[in-house]
Every structure is written in structure tokens, then in C-alpha cells.
Amino acid sequence: MPCQSRPCDFYVGPSMHPTLKPLDRLNLIDYGARTVRSGDVIVFRSPMDGQRLTHRVTKSNAEGIMTRGDNNDRRDPWVLTPEEVQGQVVSARRNGRWVTIHGGLRGRIRAAEIRFMRHVIRMIYRPLRTMYRALTGNGRFRLKLPIRKIFRIISFQRQERTEFQLLIGSKVVAGQADEQGHWLLRRPYSWFLSEKCLPAPPFGSDKEGQPNRYI
């Protein structure tokens, strides 16, 4: 499915995982006379800092448009107007094929499924947390992998600074936690990897050089 109304852009960030994944090529269409529906995935600028975001609509009525990332615990702290919506994401190109991004009722069902699975994973993880910390506290059970051969770093602009993410394929393994170059490992990768063995982010450069990335 080709881009219909504007050049395709690339998604970077965890807030819409697993609906969208890093470096997905987004296909956006304008709403025109159509109404923004609850369940749609939309592109807009944050009213707080002007940053371009891609989130799902949780409510759309006369009071405005409320949004939330599928992977976020809380809805966004703003209410948008239809004029602030730049377009709807209807598909994403991933691994050489176009993946449909459903909106409306199917989009709401998809978001509910994702949140339910996150809840199940958390319920499973909690009883194992103490054992996990005991096993990995001394690093004895962490794997020593050839990091530089299987990992890649992508960069994107957030306000006035460049941030980096560490990926295996399209999976985000770690995000840059601070300006000193420390990585924040994500589960389940934190179970068997040590932050000490990860490469340092290449500050001051943008390795990918792709414009219009969405967080």
C-alpha cells in the first residue's frame, strides 16, 4: 500500500509497541471531511513541547480528542482539536511488507488486547521478581554476547538533543537513560544482559539521518 497523501515517514520509539515498531515506514492519510474516531492512530504535535507524536485516540467527542500510546500506562495529559491532527496512520511497512494499522472499533479492540497482555505479563513477572534479582544481582547468569555484531544503534531528535536506542532487528533492547551515555535495559533483555557490555551511544551524530521520526 503506497503513501497516499504525503511522503512516508519513519517511526522511532516505544510508546506504540507492538502496534508500531522502530523504523516502521508510516503511511499517513489526511482526514479531510472525515471525523477522527476513537481507536484511530494519529500523528500530531504535542501541545506541551511541539514534538511530533504518533498515538491512538482513546476518546473523540465535542470536548476534544484524547490520546494514549498503546504501550503507555496513562493517557496523554492534553485534549486535542481536530485541526491539530496531522493525519491518520493506516499502514506501516515492516520487513518488506505493508502491515495494516486498524482504527475505529478494530483499533479499540487491538489496544484493549495489548493492555490485557501487558497486565498478564506483569502478573507473571511479579512473583519471579525476587528470584530474578537474586540470580542476576551478581551478574553470574548474564550472557556474554558479541554485542557489536548483533546490535545496532539508531538515533532520533527529541527537542534539542539527539537520543539513541539499541536494537536487535526491530526489537528495542535498551533506551538511552541519561546524557552520560548510560543505557536503560528493558525486560526481558535485562534478565541476561549487563549494561556494562553495551556500546556507548555515538554522541553528536545521527547515524540514520532519517527525517520526521515519531516517538
XYZ file of C-alpha atoms in Angstrom:
215
model
C 0.000 0.000 0.000
C 1.753 3.211 -1.106
C 1.698 6.509 0.760
C -1.438 8.333 -0.318
C -1.171 11.985 0.703
C 2.391 12.779 1.740
C 5.903 11.256 1.823
C 6.258 8.258 4.078
C 7.908 8.849 7.464
C 9.638 6.570 9.930
C 8.557 5.681 13.445
C 11.023 5.506 16.345
C 10.130 4.905 19.964
C 8.417 2.516 22.384
C 5.097 4.258 23.071
C 3.106 2.400 20.375
C 4.759 -1.026 20.709
C 3.814 -3.585 19.452
C 1.397 -1.850 17.062
C 4.313 0.142 15.660
C 7.975 -0.808 15.823
C 11.185 1.191 15.349
C 11.872 2.141 11.727
C 8.370 1.229 10.555
C 7.651 3.300 7.459
C 4.345 5.017 8.107
C 1.590 5.589 5.583
C -0.427 8.680 6.566
C -3.643 9.996 5.059
C -5.388 13.285 5.728
C -8.776 13.237 7.426
C -10.299 15.821 5.157
C -14.032 15.776 5.868
C -13.784 12.529 7.854
C -14.241 12.506 11.635
C -11.417 11.465 13.943
C -12.609 8.238 15.579
C -11.792 6.633 18.881
C -9.335 3.843 18.061
C -7.565 5.656 15.209
C -3.774 6.009 15.288
C -2.984 9.652 14.552
C 0.000 11.968 14.104
C 0.011 15.321 15.902
C 2.308 17.771 17.670
C 2.473 17.710 21.440
C 0.790 20.815 22.906
C 3.463 20.755 25.619
C 6.689 20.888 23.596
C 5.741 20.735 19.931
C 7.244 17.285 19.493
C 5.644 15.188 16.758
C 3.885 12.148 18.212
C 2.028 9.085 16.988
C -0.570 7.800 19.483
C -4.001 6.181 19.448
C -7.216 8.119 20.019
C -8.922 6.981 23.223
C -11.865 9.382 23.045
C -13.176 11.771 20.400
C -16.214 13.929 21.096
C -17.365 17.539 21.244
C -14.922 18.218 24.097
C -11.910 17.248 22.006
C -9.589 14.360 21.160
C -7.784 12.370 23.861
C -4.829 10.112 23.050
C -2.605 7.446 24.544
C 0.245 5.260 23.343
C -0.627 1.555 23.212
C 2.438 0.862 25.368
C 1.854 3.697 27.842
C 0.280 3.282 31.267
C -1.608 6.583 31.192
C -3.396 8.687 28.628
C -1.759 11.870 27.385
C -2.292 14.986 29.565
C -3.884 17.093 26.822
C -7.015 17.399 24.734
C -6.508 17.995 21.002
C -8.685 19.763 18.471
C -9.319 18.226 15.018
C -7.158 20.999 13.498
C -4.128 19.763 15.462
C -4.321 16.270 13.941
C -1.911 15.961 11.011
C -3.135 12.632 9.694
C -4.141 9.034 10.360
C -1.688 6.135 10.219
C -3.391 3.458 8.122
C -0.444 1.134 7.450
C 3.244 0.611 8.164
C 5.902 -1.014 6.015
C 7.858 -3.575 8.032
C 10.267 -6.251 6.815
C 9.381 -5.598 3.195
C 5.590 -5.688 3.527
C 2.766 -3.341 4.469
C 1.011 -4.001 7.791
C -2.486 -2.569 8.241
C -2.942 -0.281 11.263
C -6.599 -0.539 12.169
C -8.619 2.361 13.541
C -12.126 2.776 14.875
C -13.679 -0.218 16.643
C -10.968 -2.641 15.480
C -8.342 -0.229 16.755
C -10.005 -0.047 20.174
C -10.155 -3.845 20.351
C -6.477 -4.082 19.402
C -5.486 -1.573 22.097
C -7.515 -3.488 24.700
C -5.782 -6.739 23.715
C -2.359 -5.147 24.099
C -3.141 -3.745 27.541
C -4.597 -7.061 28.694
C -1.437 -8.908 27.631
C 0.729 -6.327 29.407
C -1.307 -6.918 32.570
C -0.872 -10.692 32.272
C 2.889 -10.340 31.769
C 3.152 -8.105 34.828
C 1.187 -10.580 36.946
C 3.531 -13.358 35.845
C 6.631 -11.270 36.412
C 5.864 -10.088 39.950
C 6.266 -13.496 41.701
C 9.533 -14.025 39.808
C 10.996 -10.604 40.615
C 12.705 -11.625 43.848
C 14.215 -14.734 42.292
C 15.301 -12.770 39.223
C 17.095 -10.154 41.306
C 18.815 -12.854 43.367
C 20.047 -14.669 40.255
C 21.188 -11.600 38.326
C 22.409 -9.427 41.163
C 25.979 -10.636 40.840
C 25.872 -10.957 37.061
C 26.586 -14.694 37.211
C 23.670 -15.636 34.988
C 24.044 -12.869 32.431
C 25.174 -13.918 28.986
C 28.334 -12.586 27.394
C 27.328 -11.945 23.798
C 29.207 -10.364 20.844
C 27.179 -7.170 21.275
C 28.682 -5.156 18.449
C 27.875 -7.888 15.925
C 24.191 -8.437 16.701
C 23.113 -4.979 17.877
C 22.579 -1.729 16.021
C 22.096 1.812 17.233
C 19.501 4.199 15.842
C 19.199 7.888 16.651
C 16.374 10.407 16.626
C 15.894 14.015 17.587
C 13.976 14.839 20.755
C 13.625 18.598 21.185
C 17.199 19.992 21.257
C 19.192 16.780 21.691
C 19.781 13.513 19.898
C 18.744 10.310 21.661
C 19.690 6.746 20.826
C 18.155 3.273 21.050
C 19.804 -0.137 20.897
C 18.028 -2.729 18.739
C 18.138 -6.386 17.752
C 16.303 -6.391 14.434
C 13.199 -4.281 15.153
C 13.204 -5.019 18.902
C 14.273 -2.185 21.206
C 16.631 -3.694 23.777
C 17.673 -0.530 25.581
C 16.990 3.170 25.584
C 19.412 5.923 26.443
C 18.680 6.856 30.040
C 20.825 9.968 30.508
C 23.277 12.341 28.880
C 26.275 10.414 30.230
C 25.600 7.597 27.776
C 24.099 5.062 30.179
C 21.612 2.612 28.677
C 18.367 1.554 30.345
C 17.797 -2.126 29.550
C 14.245 -3.347 29.049
C 12.737 -6.631 30.115
C 13.337 -9.403 29.259
C 16.789 -8.335 27.973
C 17.771 -7.063 31.421
C 17.500 -10.677 32.614
C 20.583 -11.811 30.725
C 22.469 -8.706 29.576
C 24.600 -6.318 31.577
C 24.639 -2.576 30.919
C 28.437 -2.727 31.173
C 28.748 -4.780 27.971
C 26.679 -2.432 25.804
C 28.323 0.008 23.360
C 28.239 3.707 24.185
C 25.873 5.921 22.148
C 27.737 7.919 19.471
C 27.035 11.407 20.776
C 26.917 14.293 18.348
C 25.871 12.321 15.271
C 22.757 10.931 13.659
C 23.668 7.560 12.188
C 20.363 7.009 10.454
C 19.847 10.530 9.141
C 16.128 9.952 8.549
C 13.800 12.999 8.885
C 10.398 13.135 10.536
C 10.789 10.406 13.122
C 7.916 9.859 15.553
C 8.454 8.990 19.201
